Coordinates of C-alpha atoms and ligand atoms in Angstrom, one line a residue:
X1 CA 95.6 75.7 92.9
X2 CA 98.1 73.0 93.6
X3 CA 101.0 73.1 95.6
X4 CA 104.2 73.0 93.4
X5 CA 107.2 71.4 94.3
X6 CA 110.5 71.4 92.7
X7 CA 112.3 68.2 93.1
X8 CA 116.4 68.0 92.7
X9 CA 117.9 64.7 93.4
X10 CA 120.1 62.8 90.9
X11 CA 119.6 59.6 92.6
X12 CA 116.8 57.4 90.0
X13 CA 115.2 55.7 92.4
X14 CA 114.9 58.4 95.0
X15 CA 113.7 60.6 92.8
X16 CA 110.8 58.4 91.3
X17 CA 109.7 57.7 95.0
X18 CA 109.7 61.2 96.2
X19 CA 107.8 62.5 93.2
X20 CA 105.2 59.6 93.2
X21 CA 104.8 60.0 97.0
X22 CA 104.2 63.5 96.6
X23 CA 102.0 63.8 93.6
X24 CA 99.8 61.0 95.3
X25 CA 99.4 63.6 98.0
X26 CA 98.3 65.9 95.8
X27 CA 101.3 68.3 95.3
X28 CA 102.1 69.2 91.8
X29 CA 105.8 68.2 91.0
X30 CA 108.4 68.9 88.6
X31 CA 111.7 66.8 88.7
X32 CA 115.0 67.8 87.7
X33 CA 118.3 66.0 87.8
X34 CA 121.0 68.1 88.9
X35 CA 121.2 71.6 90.2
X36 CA 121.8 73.5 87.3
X37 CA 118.8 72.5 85.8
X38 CA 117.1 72.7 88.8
X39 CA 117.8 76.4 89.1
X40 CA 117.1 77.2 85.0
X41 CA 113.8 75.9 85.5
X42 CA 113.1 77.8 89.1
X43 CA 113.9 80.7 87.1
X44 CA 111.6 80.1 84.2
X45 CA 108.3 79.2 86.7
X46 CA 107.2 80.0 90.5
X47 CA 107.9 77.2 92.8
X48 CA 106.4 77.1 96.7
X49 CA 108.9 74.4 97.5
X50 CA 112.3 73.2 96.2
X51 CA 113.4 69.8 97.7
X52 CA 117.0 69.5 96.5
X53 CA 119.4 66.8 97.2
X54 CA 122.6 67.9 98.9
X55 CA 125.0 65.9 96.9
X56 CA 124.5 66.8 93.2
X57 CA 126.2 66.5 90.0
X58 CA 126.9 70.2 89.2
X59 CA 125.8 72.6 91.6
X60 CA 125.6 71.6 94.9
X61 CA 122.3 71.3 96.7
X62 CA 124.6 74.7 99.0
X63 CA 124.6 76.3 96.0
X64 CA 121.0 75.9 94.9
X65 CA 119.6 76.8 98.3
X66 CA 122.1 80.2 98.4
X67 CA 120.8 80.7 94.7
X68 CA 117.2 79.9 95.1
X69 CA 117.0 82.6 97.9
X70 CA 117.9 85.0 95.1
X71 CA 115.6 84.4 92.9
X72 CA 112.8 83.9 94.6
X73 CA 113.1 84.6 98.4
X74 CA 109.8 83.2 99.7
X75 CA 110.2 79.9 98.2
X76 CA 111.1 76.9 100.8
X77 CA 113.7 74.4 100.7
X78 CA 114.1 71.2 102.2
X79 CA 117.0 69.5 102.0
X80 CA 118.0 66.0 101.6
X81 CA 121.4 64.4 102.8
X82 CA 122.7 61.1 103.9
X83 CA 123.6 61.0 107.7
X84 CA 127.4 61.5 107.1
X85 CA 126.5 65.3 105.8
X86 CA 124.5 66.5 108.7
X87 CA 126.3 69.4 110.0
X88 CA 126.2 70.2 106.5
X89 CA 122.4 70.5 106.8
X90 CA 122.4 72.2 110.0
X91 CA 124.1 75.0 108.0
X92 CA 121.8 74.7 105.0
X93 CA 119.0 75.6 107.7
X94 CA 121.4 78.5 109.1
X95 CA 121.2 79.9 105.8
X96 CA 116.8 79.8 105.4
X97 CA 116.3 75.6 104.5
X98 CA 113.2 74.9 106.4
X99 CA 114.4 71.6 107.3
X100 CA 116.6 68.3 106.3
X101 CA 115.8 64.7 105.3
X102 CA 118.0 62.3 106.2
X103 CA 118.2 59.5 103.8
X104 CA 117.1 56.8 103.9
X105 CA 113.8 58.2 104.3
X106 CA 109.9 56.4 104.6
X107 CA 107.2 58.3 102.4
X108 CA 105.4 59.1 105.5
X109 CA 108.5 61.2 106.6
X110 CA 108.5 62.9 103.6
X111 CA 105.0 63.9 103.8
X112 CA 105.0 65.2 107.4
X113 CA 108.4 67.7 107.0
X114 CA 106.4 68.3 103.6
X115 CA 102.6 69.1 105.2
X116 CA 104.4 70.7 107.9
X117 CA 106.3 73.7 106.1
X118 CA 103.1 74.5 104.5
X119 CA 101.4 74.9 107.9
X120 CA 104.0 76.9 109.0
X121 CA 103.9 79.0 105.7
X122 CA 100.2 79.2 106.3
X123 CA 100.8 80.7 109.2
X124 CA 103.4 82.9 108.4
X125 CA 101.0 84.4 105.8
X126 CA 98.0 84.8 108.3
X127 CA 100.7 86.4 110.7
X128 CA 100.8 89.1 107.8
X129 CA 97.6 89.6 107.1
X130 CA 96.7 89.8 110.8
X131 CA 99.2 92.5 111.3
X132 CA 98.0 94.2 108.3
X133 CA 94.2 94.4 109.3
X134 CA 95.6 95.4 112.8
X135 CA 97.6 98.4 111.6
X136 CA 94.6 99.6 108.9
X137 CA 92.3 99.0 112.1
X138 CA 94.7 101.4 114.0
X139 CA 95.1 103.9 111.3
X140 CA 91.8 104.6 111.1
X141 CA 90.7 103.8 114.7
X142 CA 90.9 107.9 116.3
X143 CA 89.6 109.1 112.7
X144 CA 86.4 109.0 113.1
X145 CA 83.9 109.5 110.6
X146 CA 80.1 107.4 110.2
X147 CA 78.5 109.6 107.8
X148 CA 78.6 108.5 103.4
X149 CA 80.7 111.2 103.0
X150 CA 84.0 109.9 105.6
X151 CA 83.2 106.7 104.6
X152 CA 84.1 107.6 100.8
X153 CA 86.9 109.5 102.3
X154 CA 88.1 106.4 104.1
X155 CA 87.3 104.3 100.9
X156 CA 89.5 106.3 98.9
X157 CA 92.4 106.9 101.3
X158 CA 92.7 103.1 101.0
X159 CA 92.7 102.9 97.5
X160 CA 95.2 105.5 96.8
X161 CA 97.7 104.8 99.8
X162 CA 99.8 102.3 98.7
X163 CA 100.4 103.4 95.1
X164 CA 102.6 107.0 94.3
X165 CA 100.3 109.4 93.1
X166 CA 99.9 112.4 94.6
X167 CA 96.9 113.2 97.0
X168 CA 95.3 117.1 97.0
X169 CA 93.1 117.3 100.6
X170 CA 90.6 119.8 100.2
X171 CA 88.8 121.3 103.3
X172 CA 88.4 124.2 105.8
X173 CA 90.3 124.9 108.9
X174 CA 90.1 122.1 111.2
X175 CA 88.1 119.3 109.4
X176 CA 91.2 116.6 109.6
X177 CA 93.1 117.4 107.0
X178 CA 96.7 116.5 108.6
X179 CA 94.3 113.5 109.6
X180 CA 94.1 112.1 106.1
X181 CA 98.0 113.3 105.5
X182 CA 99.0 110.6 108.2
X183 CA 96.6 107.8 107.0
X184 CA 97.7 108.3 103.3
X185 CA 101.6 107.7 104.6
X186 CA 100.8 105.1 107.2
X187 CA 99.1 102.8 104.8
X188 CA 101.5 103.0 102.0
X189 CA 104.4 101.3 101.6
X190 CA 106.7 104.2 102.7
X191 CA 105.4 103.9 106.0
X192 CA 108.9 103.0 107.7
X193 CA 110.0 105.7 105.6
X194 CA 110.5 109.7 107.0
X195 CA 107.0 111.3 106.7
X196 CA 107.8 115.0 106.8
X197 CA 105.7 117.7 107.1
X198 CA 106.2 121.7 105.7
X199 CA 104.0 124.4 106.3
X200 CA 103.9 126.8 103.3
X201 CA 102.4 129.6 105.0
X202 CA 104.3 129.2 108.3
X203 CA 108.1 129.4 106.8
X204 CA 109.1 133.0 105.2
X205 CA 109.5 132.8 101.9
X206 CA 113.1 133.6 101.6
X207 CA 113.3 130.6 103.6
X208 CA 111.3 128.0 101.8
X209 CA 113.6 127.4 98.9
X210 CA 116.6 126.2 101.3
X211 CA 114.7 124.7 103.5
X212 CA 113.3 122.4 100.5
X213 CA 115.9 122.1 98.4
X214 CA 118.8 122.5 101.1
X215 CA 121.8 124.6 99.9
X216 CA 125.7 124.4 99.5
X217 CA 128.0 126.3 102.0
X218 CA 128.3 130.3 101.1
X219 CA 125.2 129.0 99.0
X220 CA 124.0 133.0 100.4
X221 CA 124.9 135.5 103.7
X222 CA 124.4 133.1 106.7
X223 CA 125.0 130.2 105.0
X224 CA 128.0 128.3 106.9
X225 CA 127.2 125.1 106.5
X226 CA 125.3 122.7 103.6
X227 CA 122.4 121.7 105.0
X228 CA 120.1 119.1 103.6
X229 CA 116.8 119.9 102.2
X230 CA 113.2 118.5 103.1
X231 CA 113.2 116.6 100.3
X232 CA 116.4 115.1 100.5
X233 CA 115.7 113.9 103.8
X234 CA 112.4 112.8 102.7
X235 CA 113.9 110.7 100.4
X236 CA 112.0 107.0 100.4
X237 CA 109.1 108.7 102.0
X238 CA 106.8 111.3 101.8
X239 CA 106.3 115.2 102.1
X240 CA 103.0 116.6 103.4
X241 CA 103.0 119.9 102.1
X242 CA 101.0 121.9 104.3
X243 CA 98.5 125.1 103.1
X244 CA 100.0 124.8 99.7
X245 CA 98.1 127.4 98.9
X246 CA 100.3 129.8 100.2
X247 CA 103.3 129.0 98.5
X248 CA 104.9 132.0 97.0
X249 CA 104.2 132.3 93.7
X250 CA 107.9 132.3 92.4
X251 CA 108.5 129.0 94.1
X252 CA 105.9 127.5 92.5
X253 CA 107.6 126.6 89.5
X254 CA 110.4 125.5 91.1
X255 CA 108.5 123.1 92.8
X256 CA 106.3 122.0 89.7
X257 CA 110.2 121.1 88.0
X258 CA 110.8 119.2 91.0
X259 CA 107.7 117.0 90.9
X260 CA 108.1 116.4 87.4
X261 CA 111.4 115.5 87.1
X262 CA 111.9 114.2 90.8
X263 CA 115.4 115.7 91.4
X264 CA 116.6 118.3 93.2
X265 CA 119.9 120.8 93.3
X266 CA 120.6 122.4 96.5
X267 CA 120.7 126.4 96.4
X268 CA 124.5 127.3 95.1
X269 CA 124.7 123.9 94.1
X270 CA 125.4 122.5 90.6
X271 CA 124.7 118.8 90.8
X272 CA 121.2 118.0 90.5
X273 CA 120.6 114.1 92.2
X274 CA 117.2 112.3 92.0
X275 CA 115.1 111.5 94.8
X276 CA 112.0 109.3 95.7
X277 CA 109.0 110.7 97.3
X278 CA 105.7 110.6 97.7
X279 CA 104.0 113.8 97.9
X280 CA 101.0 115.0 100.0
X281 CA 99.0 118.9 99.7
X282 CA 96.5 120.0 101.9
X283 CA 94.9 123.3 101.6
X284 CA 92.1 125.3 103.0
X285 CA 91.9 128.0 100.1
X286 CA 90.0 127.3 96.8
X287 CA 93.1 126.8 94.8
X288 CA 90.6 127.4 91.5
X289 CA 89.7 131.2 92.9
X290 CA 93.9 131.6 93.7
X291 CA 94.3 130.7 90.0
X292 CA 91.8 133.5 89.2
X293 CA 93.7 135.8 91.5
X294 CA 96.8 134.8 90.0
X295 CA 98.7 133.8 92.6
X296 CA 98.6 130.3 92.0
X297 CA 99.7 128.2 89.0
X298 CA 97.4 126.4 86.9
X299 CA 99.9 123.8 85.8
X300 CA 101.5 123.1 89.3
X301 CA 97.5 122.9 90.2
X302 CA 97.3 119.8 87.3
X303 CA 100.3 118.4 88.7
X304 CA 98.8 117.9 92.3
X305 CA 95.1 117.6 91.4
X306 CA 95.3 113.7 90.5
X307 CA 93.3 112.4 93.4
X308 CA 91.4 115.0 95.0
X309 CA 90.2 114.6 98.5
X310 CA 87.6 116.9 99.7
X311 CA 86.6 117.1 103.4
X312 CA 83.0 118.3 104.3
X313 CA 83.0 121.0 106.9
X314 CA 81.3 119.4 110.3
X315 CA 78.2 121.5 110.1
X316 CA 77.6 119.1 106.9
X317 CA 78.1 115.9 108.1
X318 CA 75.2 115.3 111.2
X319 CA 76.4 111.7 111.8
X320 CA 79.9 112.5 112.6
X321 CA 78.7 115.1 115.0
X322 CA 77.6 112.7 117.5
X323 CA 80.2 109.8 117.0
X324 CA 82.9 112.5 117.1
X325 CA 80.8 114.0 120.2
X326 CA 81.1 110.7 122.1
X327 CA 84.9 109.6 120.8
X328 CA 86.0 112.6 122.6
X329 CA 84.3 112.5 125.4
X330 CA 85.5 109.5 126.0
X331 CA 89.2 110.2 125.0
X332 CA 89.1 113.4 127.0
X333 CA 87.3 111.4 130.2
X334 CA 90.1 108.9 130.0
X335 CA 92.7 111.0 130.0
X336 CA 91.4 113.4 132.7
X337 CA 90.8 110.4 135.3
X338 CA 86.8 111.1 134.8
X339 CA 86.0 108.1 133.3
X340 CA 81.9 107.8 132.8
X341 CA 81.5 111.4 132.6
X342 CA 78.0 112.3 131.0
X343 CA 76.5 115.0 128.9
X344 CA 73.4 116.4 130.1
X345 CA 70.4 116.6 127.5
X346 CA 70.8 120.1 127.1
X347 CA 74.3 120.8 127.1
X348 CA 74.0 117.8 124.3
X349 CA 71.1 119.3 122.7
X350 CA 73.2 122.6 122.4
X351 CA 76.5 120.5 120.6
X352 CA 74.1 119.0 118.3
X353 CA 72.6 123.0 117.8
X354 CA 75.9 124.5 116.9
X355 CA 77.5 124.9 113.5
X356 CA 80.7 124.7 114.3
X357 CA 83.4 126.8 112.0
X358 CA 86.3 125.6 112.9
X359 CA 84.7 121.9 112.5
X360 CA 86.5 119.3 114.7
X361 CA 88.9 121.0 115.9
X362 CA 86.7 123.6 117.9
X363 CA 84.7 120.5 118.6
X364 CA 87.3 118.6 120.4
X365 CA 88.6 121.7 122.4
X366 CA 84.9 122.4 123.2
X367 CA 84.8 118.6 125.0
X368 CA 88.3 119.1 126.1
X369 CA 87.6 121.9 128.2
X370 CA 84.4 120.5 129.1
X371 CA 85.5 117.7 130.9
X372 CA 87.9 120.0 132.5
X373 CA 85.4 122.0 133.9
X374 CA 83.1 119.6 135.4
X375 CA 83.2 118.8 138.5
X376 CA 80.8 115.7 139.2
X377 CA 79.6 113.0 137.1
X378 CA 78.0 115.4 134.3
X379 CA 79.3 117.9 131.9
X380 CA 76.4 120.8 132.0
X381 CA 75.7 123.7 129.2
X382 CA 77.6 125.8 131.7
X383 CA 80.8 124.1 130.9
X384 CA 80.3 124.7 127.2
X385 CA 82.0 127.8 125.6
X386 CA 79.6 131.0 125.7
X387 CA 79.5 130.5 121.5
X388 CA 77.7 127.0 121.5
X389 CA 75.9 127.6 125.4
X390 CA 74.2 130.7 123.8
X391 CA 71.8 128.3 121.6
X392 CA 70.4 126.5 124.5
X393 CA 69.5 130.2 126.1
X394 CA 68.5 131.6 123.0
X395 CA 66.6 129.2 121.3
X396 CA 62.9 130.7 121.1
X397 CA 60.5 130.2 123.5
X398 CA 57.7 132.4 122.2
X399 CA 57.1 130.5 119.3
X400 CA 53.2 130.2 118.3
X401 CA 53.8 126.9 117.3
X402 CA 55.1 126.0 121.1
X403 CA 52.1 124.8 123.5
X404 CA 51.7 127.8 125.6
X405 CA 52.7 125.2 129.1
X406 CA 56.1 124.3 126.7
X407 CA 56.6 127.4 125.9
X408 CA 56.3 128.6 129.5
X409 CA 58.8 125.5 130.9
X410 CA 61.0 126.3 128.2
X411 CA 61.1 130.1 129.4
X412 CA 61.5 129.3 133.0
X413 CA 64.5 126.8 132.0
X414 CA 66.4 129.7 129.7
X415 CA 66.2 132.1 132.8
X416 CA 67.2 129.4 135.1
X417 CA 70.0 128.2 133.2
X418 CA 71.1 132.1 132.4
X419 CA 71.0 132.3 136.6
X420 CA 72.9 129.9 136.5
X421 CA 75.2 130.8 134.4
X422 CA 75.5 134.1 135.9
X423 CA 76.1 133.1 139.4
X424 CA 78.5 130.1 138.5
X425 CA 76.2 127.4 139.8
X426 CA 75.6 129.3 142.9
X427 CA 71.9 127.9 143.7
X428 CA 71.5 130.0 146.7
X429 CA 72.5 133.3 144.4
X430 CA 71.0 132.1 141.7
X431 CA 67.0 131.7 143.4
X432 CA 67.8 135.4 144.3
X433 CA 68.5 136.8 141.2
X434 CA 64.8 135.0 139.8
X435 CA 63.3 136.4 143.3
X436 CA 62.5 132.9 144.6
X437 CA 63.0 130.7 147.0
X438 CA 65.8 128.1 147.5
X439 CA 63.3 125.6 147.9
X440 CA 61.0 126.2 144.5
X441 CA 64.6 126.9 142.3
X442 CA 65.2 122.3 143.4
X443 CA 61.9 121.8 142.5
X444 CA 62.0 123.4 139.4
X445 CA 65.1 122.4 138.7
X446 CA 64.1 118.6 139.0
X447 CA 60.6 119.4 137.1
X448 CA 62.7 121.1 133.8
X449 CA 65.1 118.1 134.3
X450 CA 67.9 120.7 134.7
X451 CA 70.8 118.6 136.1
X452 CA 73.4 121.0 138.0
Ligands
LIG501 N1 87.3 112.6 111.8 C1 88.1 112.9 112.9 N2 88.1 112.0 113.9 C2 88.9 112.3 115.0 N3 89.5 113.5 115.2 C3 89.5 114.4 114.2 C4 88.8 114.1 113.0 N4 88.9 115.2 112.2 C5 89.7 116.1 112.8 N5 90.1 115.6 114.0 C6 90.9 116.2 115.0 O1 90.7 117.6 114.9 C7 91.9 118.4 115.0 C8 92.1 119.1 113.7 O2 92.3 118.3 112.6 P1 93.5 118.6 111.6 O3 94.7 119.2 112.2 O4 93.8 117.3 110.8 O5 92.7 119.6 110.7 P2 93.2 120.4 109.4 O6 92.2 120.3 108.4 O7 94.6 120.1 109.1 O8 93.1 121.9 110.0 P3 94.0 123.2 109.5 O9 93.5 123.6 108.2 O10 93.6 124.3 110.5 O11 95.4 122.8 109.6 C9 93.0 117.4 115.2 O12 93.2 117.3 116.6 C10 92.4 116.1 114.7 O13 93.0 115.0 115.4
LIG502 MG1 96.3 121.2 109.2

């Protein structure tokens, strides 16, 4: 699409030179005479550029700058002025001109003050952009997920963040819910805006009215002061509410009032006052089986149910296991000065094994501690918590399907590993508990490719 220009200069001649010089260089323009016209038709039709004479008939090229701005503040203005008027166009750029012309002018001057605020509004734009893909890139840099089912996750966090509706995430204990929570804000336009969190199960419920509606003072026993509630001070932003689940029941329909009509009175107050949030639920229980129960509403479930987010647990999503595996390992490494720390095959072997119920979390404290633990350049199944070290021990050697000289190795590593285990890496103890020597327990160990 062209360029389009909006050309103000009373002057006949000027203006027939400017617009042919420009619309030979390939701008699409549209001449006016005098600043009031100039200004009906900015109003009427989108502009990139307004060149306006200073000296005008009417309003004053001032006046159509300060005016412009109004209407449309990304357009550009360059302004045109005879040398007598310069400090008049050194404050026309104080107030956002890009630039002045002093008349008498050559086309070629025109062109290059012209060419050059569109480089610079090129720029400008690509600065946005860039800092836009930057902050998505960040958002979703420590939320890791490479399996289909994250990626949709990712997909649709997108996609619903910068618009209003209200986002229900679905999943148990520990699979990144507050995760998603923090993208959702952080990608929306509210993101300057307070994000604040409430835990419904962690507040008691006598509690959780005032402290989400706020109350007046002598509101009830205790309260001294008016206080603000959560979503007043959300107000712009968003509110997370956390393990909505366990909302009690009476509140429930307080809330669903507030949603709908998105205004709130404090407790012992009488004026109700709108306010503007975004809201956010996350929940671990099946809210369909707490409707069966009873102890959740069907309609506030409607009301919070338009874009549903569902989490897998871990145990379901094999891909993430071992990006997550290696993003914490890393982060954890990093932090604790470690940096290159390894996992050995079968301390690996027995974190790909494990199932995992409380998903990442569990996950990332397992590495956490891990790296903790270890003490040279490997992290070993005896580092692991007993829960997800057990596999490696117990996994079965007898099996008929095992070659009898596997299944033998694979016995000999369990009870050297349990040694081990038993003796804290004590190799000297540990050869005496299996009633051999010092000297067979290294070879073994570097036959079964046991790194301790
Ligand atoms: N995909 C992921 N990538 C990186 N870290 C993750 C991911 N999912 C979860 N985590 C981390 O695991 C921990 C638990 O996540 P989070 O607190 O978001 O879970 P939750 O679903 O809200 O759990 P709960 O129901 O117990 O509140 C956090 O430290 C979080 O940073
Ligand atoms: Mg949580």
């Amino acid at each position: 699409m062209k360029r389009r220009i909006l050309l103000i200069e009373d002057e006949l001649s000027v203006r027939l030179g400017v617009n042919h010089a420009l619309a030979g260089a390939g701008y699409s323009v549209t001449a006016c005479e005098d600043g009031d016209e100039g200004i009906k038709t900015l109003s009427r039709e989108p502009f990139d550029l307004i060149i306006t004479d200073l000296r005008l008939p009417g309003l004053s090229g001032m006046e159509v700058l300060t005016q412009a701005k109004e209407i449309r503040p990304d357009v550009g203005v360059i302004i045109i002025t005879a040398f007598p008027e310069i400090e008049t166009a050194v404050s026309a750029i104080k107030q956002g001109a890009f630039d002045y012309l002093s008349k008498p002018f050559t086309n070629e001057g025109l062109l290059i003050v012209v060419d050059r605020y569109f480089n610079y509004r090129e720029l400008q734009l690509e600065n946005v952009r860039l800092k836009e893909t930057i902050r998505e890139k960040t958002q979703f840099e420590n939320f890791v997920g490479e399996s289909s089912a994250m990626k949709a996750v990712f997909d649709l966090i997108a996609t619903v963040a910068p618009t209003d509706v209200p986002v229900l995430i679905q999943g148990e204990s520990g699979t990144g819910k507050e995760l998603v929570a923090n993208a959702v804000h952080n990608l929306s336009p509210r993101k300057d805006k307070p994000f604040i969190k409430i835990n419904c199960a962690a507040i008691p419920e006598n509690l959780l009215e005032s402290e989400l509606f706020g109350h007046e003072k002598g509101a009830f026993t205790g309260a001294i002061q008016a206080r603000k509630g959560k979503f007043e001070v959300a107000d712009g932003g968003t509110i997370f509410f956390d393990e909505i689940g366990d909302m009690p029941f009476s509140l429930q329909a307080k809330l669903l009032r507030v949603l709908e009509d998105q205004e709130i009175t404090r407790l012992g107050g009488y004026k109700s006052f709108k306010v503007d949030v975004r809201t956010i639920f996350a929940t671990a229980k099946d809210l369909k089986e707490a409707i069966t129960a009873g102890t959740f509403r069907k309609d506030l479930f409607y009301r919070i149910n338009v874009v549903p987010i569902h989490l897998p647990p871990l145990r379901d999503r094999g891909e993430d296991l071992t990006a997550l595996i290696d993003h914490f390992l890393k982060e954890y490494s990093s932090k604790y000065g470690k940096q290159g720390l390894e996992i050995s095959p079968d301390a690996y072997k027995s974190l790909l094994a494990y199932d995992y119920p409380g998903n990442v979390r569990e996950l990332k404290n397992a590495i956490e501690r891990a790296v903790l633990l270890s003490t040279g350049s490997r992290i070993h199944v005896t580092h692991l918590p007993s829960v997800i070290r057990k596999l490696a021990e117990d996994l079965p050697c007898v099996s008929e399907d095992l070659p009898l000289e596997e299944g033998v190795k694979c016995y000999e590593r369990q009870r050297i590993l349990k040694a081990l285990e038993q003796t804290r890496g004590k190799k000297i103890e540990a050869a005496q508990r299996l009633g051999i020597s010092r000297k067979v327990l290294w070879k073994k160990l570097k036959e079964l490719n046991i790194d301790i």
